[in-house]
Amino acid sequence: MTKTTLVSLADSLGVSRQTISNVINAPHRVKPETRARVEAAISASGYRPSAAARQLRTRRSMNLGLRLMPVHDGINGSILDRFLHALTETAQRDGYRLTLFCADSDADEIHQYEELLQVSDIDGFVLTGTHHGDQRTAWLLDHDVPFAAFGRPWNDAEDPRRSRHAWVDVDGGAGTAEATAAFLDDGHASIGFLGWPAGSGAGDDRRAGWQRTLAAAGVAPGRIQELTASIDDGVQTGAVAARHLIAAGATAIVCVSDSLALGAAMELRRAFPGVPAAVTGFDDTPVAAAVGLSSVAQPIEAAARHAVAVLTHQLAETTTGGAGVPAPEQHLLLPAALVRRTPYPLDTGIPTAGTP
Amino acid sequence: MTKTTLVSLADSLGVSRQTISNVINAPHRVKPETRARVEAAISASGYRPSAAARQLRTRRSMNLGLRLMPVHDGINGSILDRFLHALTETAQRDGYRLTLFCADSDADEIHQYEELLQVSDIDGFVLTGTHHGDQRTAWLLDHDVPFAAFGRPWNDAEDPRRSRHAWVDVDGGAGTAEATAAFLDDGHASIGFLGWPAGSGAGDDRRAGWQRTLAAAGVAPGRIQELTASIDDGVQTGAVAARHLIAAGATAIVCVSDSLALGAAMELRRAFPGVPAAVTGFDDTPVAAAVGLSSVAQPIEAAARHAVAVLTHQLAETTTGGAGVPAPEQHLLLPAALVRRTPYPLDTGIPTAGTP
């Protein structure tokens, strides 16, 4: 390595890394003679402790906190993992690191905020999974903690565009509307919706996109009601719920997730043999691509980049009192896009021929 | 919240969180009268700044660093994401947080180590993706930085059991040997191996498990040579390479990854219509489960828990000079397990019937 680094400097001076770090960040901890010697060496070497200097200048830790959501299902988990990767890369380009934590609930997440603010000196948070009655955003606002949410506020009384906090989200409802319209174009008259139990903001929004498209096509409210099923996420639950929708006459099914869609695809193939399953999932996961399932894709990397931009701008404002850089959009709804595929046959019946 | 927290304490005293944090962590920064008032309130309130106190007592940051590997393929990426989740949860239970970073190369990763040690005061690192000629482990050893590796050392000259650094790994070769033996039991005589280009430690190890099983079954070395193909990971590359193996007579294929296996499964079904594809992947990803592909599973959560245990034990030793707690196994090879499934037919031919 030709570049002077903290380590090469420490080696050449015969002092510890910590001593050099203290000279930069906490000079009062270092004996005056050592401090003078290290400072002279720093000047002579051309060593540029860029991140450390910035940290000192801004009095920020340059760490952002993110709760790692539990893995319920490896299929749908991939979307949050893509978000995490994009977040880490973007934050690092801006000089920030990401600190991860786990929590069992909103209340526990708030408890973790407190501990992280106190112990790890976190500068701000990125939230995911906003939902009805979310206590986390209120807590962060009340305590003046900088944050950006992936997910709009879902409180009925509030217009998301007037929210007191920054958010970026994807227009899932427009995605399911597009999927529903595509099935109408294909000639399907009875299009079912397989969703999560009511109360999840994103899930309700996706159901609403399907519902308003059927209503606009003249489907009666009572019929729309018959064509929807709500169930916890999963391939098996998807298969079970799809059976009910097919019994109610559905020939195509729009799903809130790829896991449910995978189960629904099996049932549609069983009900309509020899016909590609008319089903769409959500999130365009690797599983959807692998089995040829149509799915609504979220621009998740763009959402992550925007969340970081909003948060780092907030932090810069806090420190400099406004550097004159225009703020990124505080409330941003990104478009979703339907990815149409013709599915490989997914059959539960196994051929009876033996191995070669 | 009934429990006294940093925030409730700050609110009741009318001081900032930072002031309380300073009283605990850097009392010299706080005016004596404020410090006395806060200390009295802390005693009276029963507030227990557990993590902060531990940080102060141990002089550790309680932060562990992990490089987030780039996403090449959403299919195989899921295994490292499971590792990340288990690592975060286990570390947090031990009072540690995980700090993520990105790097383009080993050299860049080392550069990030330096910056993280200096700026973010990271206590130690977890490494993944050890490989032949790995410069990272040498650097960390040279600089006395505590770390644990997921992946054994792959330098030919070195016996991994005598490595100077702690590692935990999964016996991938035993997994592919089991998969190969299962195909032999099924009556397959020509079993191919679809692997990555030579040089990746884990990939070579998985190939070796297949190779030694065929050799033990009496397959001639020249024939073994004809039955292996090396190619970059991916579904399409897997299909292309599988065609060559099938042309060479392979009726079953053991694969180094689920992505390659998915491509191979399509080609086997095309070559042997009406017969379940005799293919195994590696990592037992959600995609393998979704399409019914057999795959070798790694006990990835156990590996993550062990890596954390080794690292936190090292850190405790550094601080206390040995607390008498026995050290966890420094070189641990965990077993892999073949998950056998009968695959759903994966056909590239799409039925010609129209939509209902």
XYZ file of C-alpha atoms in Angstrom:
712
model
C 0.000 0.000 0.000
C 1.562 3.277 -1.038
C -1.059 5.470 0.589
C -0.396 6.554 4.170
C -3.008 5.040 6.402
C -3.789 5.047 10.056
C -2.080 1.691 10.382
C 1.082 2.542 8.439
C 1.344 5.753 10.423
C 0.935 3.930 13.722
C 3.562 1.386 12.674
C 6.091 4.026 11.650
C 5.611 6.028 14.854
C 5.555 3.015 17.122
C 2.249 4.070 18.679
C -1.143 2.360 18.687
C -3.955 3.093 16.243
C -5.978 4.254 19.210
C -3.405 6.918 20.047
C -3.582 8.359 16.549
C -7.335 8.187 16.604
C -7.307 10.035 19.931
C -5.030 12.749 18.584
C -7.617 13.361 15.891
C -10.834 12.813 17.818
C -10.052 13.315 21.500
C -6.691 15.121 21.768
C -7.194 15.799 25.479
C -6.657 12.109 26.132
C -3.133 12.133 24.694
C 0.047 13.270 26.455
C 1.144 16.642 24.981
C 4.538 15.366 23.737
C 2.973 12.340 22.012
C 0.292 14.546 20.536
C 2.860 16.954 19.086
C 4.869 14.093 17.608
C 1.793 12.459 16.015
C 0.476 15.762 14.688
C 3.823 16.510 13.067
C 3.889 13.036 11.503
C 0.327 13.445 10.223
C 1.250 16.751 8.536
C 4.473 15.375 7.075
C 2.929 12.139 5.799
C 0.053 13.636 3.919
C -2.254 11.279 5.825
C -5.831 12.415 5.303
C -8.176 11.049 7.906
C -11.111 12.001 5.720
C -13.955 10.197 7.396
C -12.556 10.859 10.843
C -12.109 14.522 10.037
C -15.630 14.752 8.742
C -16.921 13.032 11.828
C -15.091 15.536 13.989
C -16.202 18.499 11.897
C -19.840 17.519 11.798
C -20.014 15.962 15.263
C -21.872 13.112 13.669
C -21.158 9.427 14.129
C -21.807 8.802 10.419
C -23.866 5.760 11.396
C -27.447 5.122 10.322
C -29.618 2.533 12.052
C -31.841 -0.031 10.346
C -33.986 -2.742 11.861
C -33.441 -6.032 10.090
C -36.945 -7.413 9.685
C -37.350 -11.074 10.625
C -37.325 -13.649 7.824
C -40.820 -15.073 7.509
C -40.385 -16.534 4.087
C -37.220 -16.756 2.015
C -39.237 -15.945 -1.081
C -40.481 -12.490 -0.112
C -37.502 -11.683 2.104
C -35.419 -11.074 -1.000
C -37.052 -7.687 -1.589
C -35.902 -6.283 1.769
C -32.475 -7.781 1.222
C -32.164 -5.885 -2.068
C -33.235 -2.770 -0.171
C -30.544 -3.413 2.443
C -27.822 -3.844 -0.170
C -28.763 -0.654 -2.006
C -29.030 1.245 1.273
C -25.578 0.118 2.434
C -23.951 0.991 -0.884
C -25.594 4.410 -1.175
C -24.958 5.339 2.444
C -21.301 4.350 2.165
C -20.890 6.534 -0.917
C -22.091 9.429 1.263
C -19.682 8.517 4.070
C -22.211 6.708 6.263
C -22.278 3.168 7.598
C -25.325 1.126 8.395
C -25.812 -0.341 11.874
C -28.250 -3.232 12.034
C -30.468 -4.255 14.877
C -33.315 -6.674 15.529
C -36.589 -6.043 17.329
C -39.663 -8.126 18.134
C -42.231 -5.350 17.872
C -42.682 -1.621 17.389
C -42.276 -1.087 21.135
C -39.053 -3.069 21.121
C -37.875 -1.161 18.061
C -38.408 2.107 19.967
C -36.482 0.661 22.909
C -33.660 -0.175 20.490
C -33.732 3.396 19.139
C -33.122 4.684 22.637
C -30.251 2.327 23.237
C -28.704 3.023 19.833
C -28.973 6.789 20.241
C -27.350 6.526 23.632
C -24.700 3.868 23.187
C -23.838 3.806 19.512
C -24.435 7.467 18.825
C -26.552 6.704 15.738
C -27.280 9.817 13.625
C -30.623 8.726 12.239
C -32.766 5.800 11.171
C -34.296 4.274 8.087
C -37.687 2.713 8.807
C -39.352 -0.028 6.816
C -42.773 -1.622 7.103
C -44.844 1.445 8.040
C -48.377 0.398 8.974
C -51.653 1.590 10.466
C -51.140 3.029 13.943
C -47.354 3.038 13.585
C -45.945 4.267 16.931
C -42.380 4.514 15.676
C -42.734 7.578 13.483
C -44.515 9.508 16.252
C -41.751 8.634 18.711
C -38.970 9.694 16.354
C -40.746 12.972 15.532
C -41.363 13.677 19.213
C -37.692 13.143 20.004
C -36.344 15.090 17.043
C -34.486 12.099 15.679
C -33.734 12.356 11.950
C -35.235 9.515 9.916
C -36.657 8.545 6.555
C -39.347 5.917 6.048
C -39.644 3.377 3.266
C -43.427 3.245 3.292
C -45.911 6.108 3.470
C -47.890 6.908 6.656
C -51.062 4.801 6.709
C -53.145 6.713 9.251
C -56.540 7.263 7.664
C -56.889 10.788 8.989
C -53.632 11.944 7.468
C -52.912 12.905 3.863
C -49.549 11.220 3.222
C -48.502 14.226 1.140
C -48.785 16.413 4.243
C -46.933 14.052 6.533
C -44.531 15.671 9.008
C -41.922 13.075 8.114
C -40.116 12.169 4.934
C -41.079 8.951 3.177
C -40.534 7.158 -0.092
C -42.857 4.418 -1.242
C -43.890 2.416 -4.285
C -47.361 2.706 -5.793
C -48.364 -0.920 -5.247
C -52.023 -0.218 -5.926
C -51.177 1.020 -9.417
C -49.198 -2.196 -9.933
C -52.081 -4.505 -9.025
C -54.432 -2.302 -11.088
C -52.160 -2.859 -14.090
C -52.103 -6.623 -13.448
C -55.890 -6.694 -13.176
C -56.349 -4.657 -16.363
C -54.021 -7.035 -18.218
C -56.219 -10.027 -17.240
C -59.338 -8.090 -18.322
C -57.630 -7.490 -21.682
C -56.922 -11.230 -21.919
C -60.660 -11.854 -21.655
C -60.937 -12.932 -18.014
C -64.248 -11.887 -16.458
C -63.740 -13.240 -12.943
C -60.413 -12.089 -11.538
C -59.741 -12.938 -7.912
C -57.495 -11.206 -5.399
C -55.439 -13.108 -2.852
C -54.302 -10.733 -0.121
C -53.102 -10.443 3.452
C -55.546 -9.844 6.313
C -56.777 -6.213 6.360
C -54.720 -3.730 8.372
C -51.385 -3.868 6.618
C -51.039 -0.615 4.707
C -49.195 -2.020 1.719
C -51.479 -5.065 1.505
C -54.663 -2.976 1.640
C -53.283 -0.651 -0.997
C -52.578 -3.550 -3.354
C -56.087 -4.923 -2.845
C -57.550 -1.464 -3.557
C -55.812 -1.362 -6.962
C -57.484 -4.609 -8.014
C -60.833 -3.559 -6.547
C -61.077 -0.172 -8.295
C -60.097 -1.740 -11.626
C -62.886 -4.322 -11.395
C -65.349 -1.639 -10.266
C -64.390 0.572 -13.226
C -64.978 -2.437 -15.508
C -68.527 -2.697 -14.168
C -68.143 -5.669 -11.821
C -70.787 -5.449 -9.067
C -69.598 -4.757 -5.482
C -71.101 -8.035 -4.244
C -69.212 -9.991 -6.911
C -65.959 -8.188 -6.045
C -66.500 -9.234 -2.444
C -66.857 -12.891 -3.484
C -63.624 -12.775 -5.448
C -61.276 -11.775 -2.627
C -59.586 -13.908 0.015
C -57.335 -12.828 2.890
C -54.739 -15.103 4.351
C -51.305 -15.100 5.992
C -48.408 -15.243 3.583
C -47.077 -18.568 2.312
C -47.123 -21.026 -0.570
C -49.417 -23.533 1.144
C -51.843 -20.898 2.437
C -51.884 -19.472 -1.093
C -52.904 -22.830 -2.528
C -55.695 -23.274 0.030
C -57.116 -19.776 -0.460
C -56.846 -20.036 -4.251
C -59.051 -23.138 -4.161
C -61.828 -21.015 -2.620
C -61.432 -18.290 -5.235
C -61.511 -20.849 -8.055
C -64.655 -22.386 -6.511
C -66.155 -18.870 -6.595
C -65.489 -18.753 -10.331
C -62.098 -17.030 -10.565
C -60.115 -17.930 -13.702
C -57.266 -15.507 -12.942
C -55.812 -14.380 -9.604
C -53.872 -11.249 -8.656
C -51.780 -11.866 -5.526
C -50.259 -9.601 -2.892
C -47.003 -11.626 -2.864
C -45.016 -14.147 -4.896
C -45.366 -16.767 -2.149
C -49.150 -16.688 -2.349
C -48.922 -16.540 -6.160
C -46.796 -19.678 -6.271
C -49.446 -21.586 -4.326
C -52.228 -20.063 -6.455
C -50.405 -21.048 -9.673
C -50.409 -24.720 -8.599
C -54.154 -24.628 -7.975
C -54.958 -22.813 -11.230
C -52.945 -25.409 -13.178
C -54.836 -28.164 -11.414
C -58.187 -26.487 -12.163
C -57.353 -25.586 -15.779
C -54.945 -28.265 -17.035
C -52.885 -27.487 -20.105
C -53.358 -23.750 -19.753
C -50.707 -21.327 -18.461
C -51.764 -20.278 -14.956
C -53.273 -16.770 -15.050
C -51.685 -15.418 -11.877
C -49.517 -12.469 -10.880
C -47.417 -12.138 -7.772
C -45.756 -9.126 -6.223
C -42.076 -8.147 -5.845
C -40.673 -9.998 -8.853
C -38.576 -12.283 -6.664
C -35.981 -14.778 -7.937
C -38.610 -17.478 -7.413
C -41.036 -15.702 -9.758
C -38.315 -15.415 -12.380
C -37.307 -19.049 -11.899
C -40.781 -20.499 -12.401
C -41.902 -17.976 -15.010
C -44.487 -16.260 -12.822
C -45.713 -12.779 -13.768
C -45.143 -10.313 -10.930
C -45.289 -6.620 -10.034
C -41.760 -5.235 -9.631
C -40.805 -2.498 -7.168
C -37.937 -0.103 -7.993
C -36.442 -0.992 -4.639
C -32.914 0.261 -5.310
C -34.270 3.688 -6.302
C -36.333 3.757 -3.099
C -33.236 2.966 -1.001
C -31.173 5.641 -2.737
C -33.889 8.204 -2.154
C -34.277 7.301 1.525
C -30.541 7.820 2.034
C -30.585 11.119 0.120
C -33.437 12.450 2.246
C -31.816 11.374 5.494
C -28.305 12.627 4.745
C -29.758 15.942 3.591
C -31.625 16.234 6.891
C -28.446 15.488 8.810
C -26.459 18.046 6.814
C -29.135 20.654 7.496
C -29.007 19.910 11.202
C -25.267 20.413 11.252
C -24.777 23.348 8.926
C -28.117 25.042 9.414
C -28.797 24.813 5.674
C -26.063 24.621 3.083
C -28.281 25.878 0.313
C -28.577 22.459 -1.348
C -32.198 21.905 -2.417
C -33.929 19.209 -0.358
C -34.874 15.950 -2.105
C -38.593 15.281 -2.520
C -39.939 14.638 1.018
C -42.915 12.503 -0.073
C -42.112 10.383 -3.088
C -44.310 7.684 -4.615
C -42.388 5.628 -7.173
C -44.183 3.647 -9.895
C -44.413 -0.162 -9.849
C -44.207 -2.174 -13.080
C -45.879 -5.410 -14.124
C -43.423 -8.020 -15.406
C -45.400 -10.438 -17.573
C -44.106 -13.963 -18.093
C -45.621 -17.105 -19.516
C -45.275 -19.621 -16.722
C -43.655 -23.019 -16.917
C -46.279 -25.610 -16.039
C -46.249 -26.076 -12.280
C -47.819 -29.438 -11.665
C -48.252 -31.298 -8.449
C -48.825 -34.546 -10.375
C -45.496 -36.329 -10.783
C -44.874 -38.385 -13.945
C -44.821 -42.088 -13.258
C -41.897 -43.131 -15.515
C -38.829 -44.495 -13.715
C -35.316 -43.107 -13.697
C -33.199 -43.780 -16.788
C -43.143 3.014 29.141
C -42.761 2.456 32.861
C -39.037 1.717 32.724
C -36.682 4.649 33.184
C -34.837 5.234 29.956
C -32.268 7.668 28.721
C -35.030 9.680 27.088
C -37.408 9.774 30.044
C -34.492 10.744 32.275
C -33.434 13.538 29.909
C -37.022 14.790 29.739
C -37.481 14.842 33.507
C -34.144 16.623 34.096
C -34.585 19.055 31.226
C -31.195 18.139 29.743
C -30.320 16.589 26.407
C -29.737 12.884 25.807
C -26.189 13.800 24.875
C -25.560 15.328 28.280
C -26.637 12.137 30.035
C -24.604 10.067 27.631
C -21.609 12.289 28.388
C -22.053 11.921 32.118
C -21.805 8.162 31.610
C -19.210 7.978 28.862
C -17.202 11.195 28.951
C -17.866 12.944 32.281
C -15.028 15.436 31.691
C -17.165 17.093 29.020
C -19.941 17.951 31.473
C -19.998 20.886 33.891
C -19.480 19.597 37.487
C -22.841 20.854 38.806
C -24.766 19.289 35.879
C -22.826 16.095 36.285
C -23.671 15.880 39.998
C -27.366 16.532 39.288
C -27.518 13.874 36.539
C -25.605 11.317 38.580
C -27.960 11.812 41.504
C -30.964 11.416 39.214
C -29.483 8.257 37.666
C -29.014 6.736 41.121
C -32.478 7.758 42.299
C -34.290 6.608 39.163
C -32.885 3.129 38.980
C -31.892 3.834 35.379
C -29.538 1.100 34.248
C -27.523 2.129 31.220
C -26.599 -1.498 30.676
C -25.051 -1.406 27.235
C -23.446 1.959 27.870
C -22.037 0.775 31.150
C -20.659 -2.343 29.527
C -19.124 -0.283 26.762
C -17.462 1.915 29.338
C -16.306 -1.006 31.454
C -14.889 -2.989 28.540
C -13.662 -0.030 26.491
C -15.207 -1.750 23.519
C -17.499 -0.161 20.949
C -19.661 -3.303 20.915
C -19.740 -3.079 17.125
C -18.748 -5.887 14.779
C -18.034 -5.251 11.096
C -19.306 -7.336 8.171
C -18.817 -6.820 4.473
C -22.104 -7.164 2.634
C -21.200 -9.239 -0.408
C -22.574 -7.949 -3.715
C -25.737 -9.562 -5.070
C -24.797 -11.550 -8.164
C -27.905 -13.651 -8.286
C -30.998 -13.340 -6.165
C -31.221 -17.125 -5.995
C -27.935 -17.855 -4.256
C -27.820 -14.542 -2.387
C -30.442 -15.868 0.010
C -27.893 -18.016 1.836
C -25.737 -15.034 2.856
C -28.854 -13.116 3.811
C -29.828 -15.897 6.198
C -26.298 -15.738 7.590
C -26.645 -11.981 8.075
C -29.946 -12.314 9.924
C -28.612 -15.007 12.258
C -25.435 -13.014 12.855
C -27.346 -9.838 13.735
C -29.678 -11.652 16.114
C -26.922 -13.595 17.877
C -24.613 -10.602 18.165
C -27.390 -8.454 19.606
C -28.148 -11.094 22.232
C -24.498 -10.739 23.298
C -24.738 -6.933 23.379
C -23.109 -6.320 20.001
C -24.372 -4.529 16.891
C -23.399 -5.267 13.338
C -21.951 -2.518 11.141
C -22.200 -3.200 7.419
C -19.899 -2.068 4.680
C -19.363 -2.709 0.983
C -16.116 -3.371 -0.861
C -15.165 -4.087 -4.474
C -12.259 -6.414 -3.759
C -10.096 -7.875 -1.017
C -7.802 -4.837 -1.196
C -10.765 -2.514 -0.849
C -12.084 -4.613 2.025
C -8.749 -4.162 3.828
C -8.949 -0.433 3.182
C -12.433 -0.464 4.730
C -11.090 -2.341 7.769
C -8.610 0.451 8.337
C -11.244 3.132 8.073
C -13.696 1.241 10.268
C -11.097 0.579 12.953
C -10.176 4.226 12.939
C -13.483 6.026 12.526
C -16.141 3.685 13.798
C -14.071 1.987 16.448
C -15.133 -1.488 15.320
C -14.138 -4.238 17.787
C -13.729 -7.046 15.296
C -14.885 -8.506 12.002
C -16.729 -11.477 10.601
C -15.346 -12.569 7.226
C -17.187 -14.509 4.558
C -16.066 -15.960 1.241
C -12.554 -17.104 2.195
C -10.652 -18.217 -0.900
C -7.242 -19.255 -2.228
C -4.632 -16.568 -1.580
C -6.935 -14.610 0.743
C -5.049 -11.442 1.771
C -7.630 -10.367 4.332
C -6.919 -12.963 7.001
C -3.163 -12.268 6.842
C -3.785 -8.538 7.233
C -6.087 -8.975 10.216
C -3.656 -11.368 11.908
C -0.735 -9.007 11.269
C -2.634 -6.126 12.835
C -3.973 -8.078 15.808
C -7.565 -7.377 14.876
C -10.014 -9.905 16.352
C -12.046 -11.743 13.721
C -13.800 -14.999 12.878
C -14.142 -16.397 9.366
C -17.092 -18.181 7.835
C -15.042 -20.362 5.496
C -11.864 -22.308 6.226
C -8.438 -21.157 4.973
C -7.864 -22.535 1.450
C -4.103 -22.200 1.158
C -2.814 -25.555 -0.065
C 0.234 -25.479 2.200
C -1.789 -24.999 5.340
C -3.729 -27.594 7.318
C -6.975 -25.747 8.136
C -6.992 -27.420 11.552
C -3.744 -25.655 12.386
C -4.822 -22.247 11.141
C -3.776 -19.277 13.238
C -7.271 -17.856 12.966
C -10.678 -19.082 14.022
C -13.069 -20.318 11.349
C -16.333 -22.146 11.009
C -17.324 -23.807 7.758
C -19.698 -26.360 6.284
C -18.485 -29.645 4.814
C -19.736 -29.025 1.276
C -17.676 -31.882 -0.161
C -19.464 -34.350 2.092
C -22.764 -32.882 0.862
C -21.990 -33.387 -2.848
C -20.592 -36.851 -2.027
C -23.943 -37.725 -0.452
C -25.804 -36.375 -3.485
C -23.590 -38.399 -5.838
C -24.007 -41.577 -3.792
C -27.783 -41.127 -3.858
C -27.750 -41.019 -7.687
C -25.533 -44.116 -7.778
C -28.076 -45.868 -5.563
C -30.817 -44.796 -7.992
C -28.959 -46.669 -10.742
C -27.297 -43.763 -12.559
C -23.931 -44.750 -14.029
C -22.954 -41.406 -15.591
C -23.312 -38.616 -13.055
C -22.032 -35.211 -14.143
C -20.805 -32.294 -12.028
C -21.575 -28.701 -12.903
C -19.191 -26.417 -11.004
C -17.592 -22.999 -10.885
C -14.210 -22.345 -12.487
C -11.368 -23.824 -10.412
C -9.849 -21.586 -7.725
C -12.823 -20.943 -5.478
C -12.223 -22.916 -2.302
C -15.832 -23.868 -1.646
C -16.468 -24.713 -5.318
C -13.401 -26.947 -5.584
C -14.336 -28.694 -2.356
C -17.826 -29.476 -3.660
C -16.378 -30.847 -6.912
C -13.943 -33.014 -4.908
C -16.843 -34.662 -3.032
C -18.441 -35.769 -6.317
C -15.093 -36.839 -7.781
C -14.001 -39.064 -4.893
C -17.428 -40.739 -4.789
C -17.258 -41.658 -8.487
C -13.646 -42.796 -8.105
C -14.611 -45.030 -5.149
C -17.402 -46.504 -7.303
C -14.797 -47.493 -9.904
C -15.380 -44.779 -12.532
C -12.162 -44.259 -14.515
C -10.331 -40.913 -14.099
C -10.692 -40.127 -17.833
C -14.441 -40.667 -17.634
C -14.688 -38.485 -14.513
C -12.892 -35.758 -16.456
C -15.474 -35.970 -19.292
C -18.346 -35.619 -16.853
C -17.417 -32.265 -15.327
C -18.053 -28.753 -16.600
C -16.989 -25.421 -15.073
C -18.920 -22.243 -15.680
C -19.860 -18.935 -14.040
C -22.973 -19.076 -11.904
C -26.414 -18.546 -13.415
C -29.527 -20.284 -14.697
C -28.727 -19.762 -18.386
C -25.062 -20.763 -18.047
C -26.251 -23.847 -16.175
C -28.517 -24.851 -19.050
C -25.735 -24.403 -21.615
C -23.157 -26.380 -19.615
C -25.689 -29.112 -18.791
C -26.237 -29.679 -22.527
C -22.544 -30.583 -22.857
C -22.693 -32.966 -19.906
C -25.818 -34.637 -21.296
C -24.069 -34.958 -24.687
C -21.216 -36.660 -22.815
C -23.695 -39.206 -21.488
C -24.704 -37.760 -18.106
C -28.171 -38.840 -16.936
C -27.882 -37.091 -13.557
C -26.071 -33.879 -12.581
C -24.755 -32.703 -9.214
C -24.446 -28.882 -9.184
C -22.417 -26.437 -7.120
C -25.408 -24.043 -6.795
C -29.179 -23.911 -7.130
C -28.921 -21.401 -10.004
C -26.892 -23.817 -12.105
C -29.158 -26.671 -10.995
C -32.252 -24.826 -12.169
C -30.755 -24.465 -15.649
C -29.578 -28.092 -15.613
C -33.042 -29.295 -14.583
C -34.583 -27.684 -17.667
C -32.089 -29.430 -19.953
C -32.485 -32.823 -18.268
C -36.260 -32.598 -18.673
C -35.800 -31.725 -22.324
C -33.380 -34.669 -22.800
C -35.444 -37.181 -20.776
C -39.093 -36.155 -21.174
C -41.585 -37.483 -18.671
C -38.909 -38.314 -16.103
C -38.185 -36.260 -12.965
C -34.931 -34.375 -13.572
C -32.081 -36.109 -11.708
C -30.325 -32.988 -10.454
C -29.195 -31.584 -7.110
C -28.348 -27.989 -6.320
C -26.602 -26.463 -3.342
C -27.841 -24.210 -0.513
C -31.466 -25.325 -0.458
C -32.698 -21.879 -1.505
C -36.356 -20.801 -1.636
C -36.175 -21.352 -5.397
C -35.152 -24.992 -4.896
C -38.042 -25.487 -2.487
C -40.471 -23.728 -4.839
C -39.685 -25.849 -7.896
C -39.077 -29.088 -6.005
C -35.353 -29.301 -6.669
C -33.177 -31.514 -4.473
C -30.396 -29.506 -2.850
C -27.607 -29.703 -0.275
C -28.528 -27.598 2.788
C -25.997 -25.726 4.917
C -26.663 -25.198 8.650
C -26.074 -21.503 8.078
C -27.688 -20.220 11.268
C -25.502 -22.533 13.357
C -22.431 -21.260 11.492
C -23.410 -17.649 12.224
C -24.001 -18.364 15.901
C -20.638 -20.075 16.187
C -18.798 -17.226 14.433
C -20.287 -14.755 16.912
C -19.441 -16.992 19.878
C -15.812 -17.302 18.761
C -15.463 -13.581 18.155
C -17.113 -12.375 21.348
C -15.045 -14.851 23.333
C -11.878 -13.443 21.731
C -12.979 -9.919 22.602
C -13.754 -10.864 26.179
C -10.310 -12.479 26.488
C -8.664 -9.334 25.166
C -10.436 -7.218 27.738
C -10.347 -9.357 30.819
C -7.215 -11.338 30.089
C -9.139 -14.601 30.331
C -12.297 -14.987 32.368
C -11.916 -18.718 32.650
C -14.760 -19.437 30.217
C -13.665 -22.269 27.879
C -13.103 -21.073 24.329
C -15.506 -22.300 21.627
C -14.058 -24.661 19.014
C -11.623 -22.558 16.939
C -11.853 -24.701 13.765
C -15.312 -26.109 13.256
C -16.568 -28.008 10.215
C -20.342 -28.418 10.316
C -22.106 -31.155 8.337
C -24.187 -30.437 5.230
C -27.384 -32.387 4.518
C -28.958 -33.493 1.250
C -32.614 -32.466 0.957
C -34.212 -34.822 -1.596
C -37.299 -33.694 -3.451
C -39.128 -35.019 -6.467
C -39.162 -32.089 -8.843
C -42.173 -30.574 -10.495
C -41.736 -30.890 -14.244
C -39.828 -27.849 -15.454
C -40.589 -27.570 -19.124
C -39.554 -24.913 -21.557
C -42.314 -26.033 -23.962
C -45.432 -23.995 -23.244
C -48.839 -25.646 -23.791
C -50.660 -24.275 -26.814
C -54.197 -24.083 -25.381
C -55.638 -20.570 -25.031
C -56.748 -18.792 -21.857
C -60.089 -19.857 -20.387
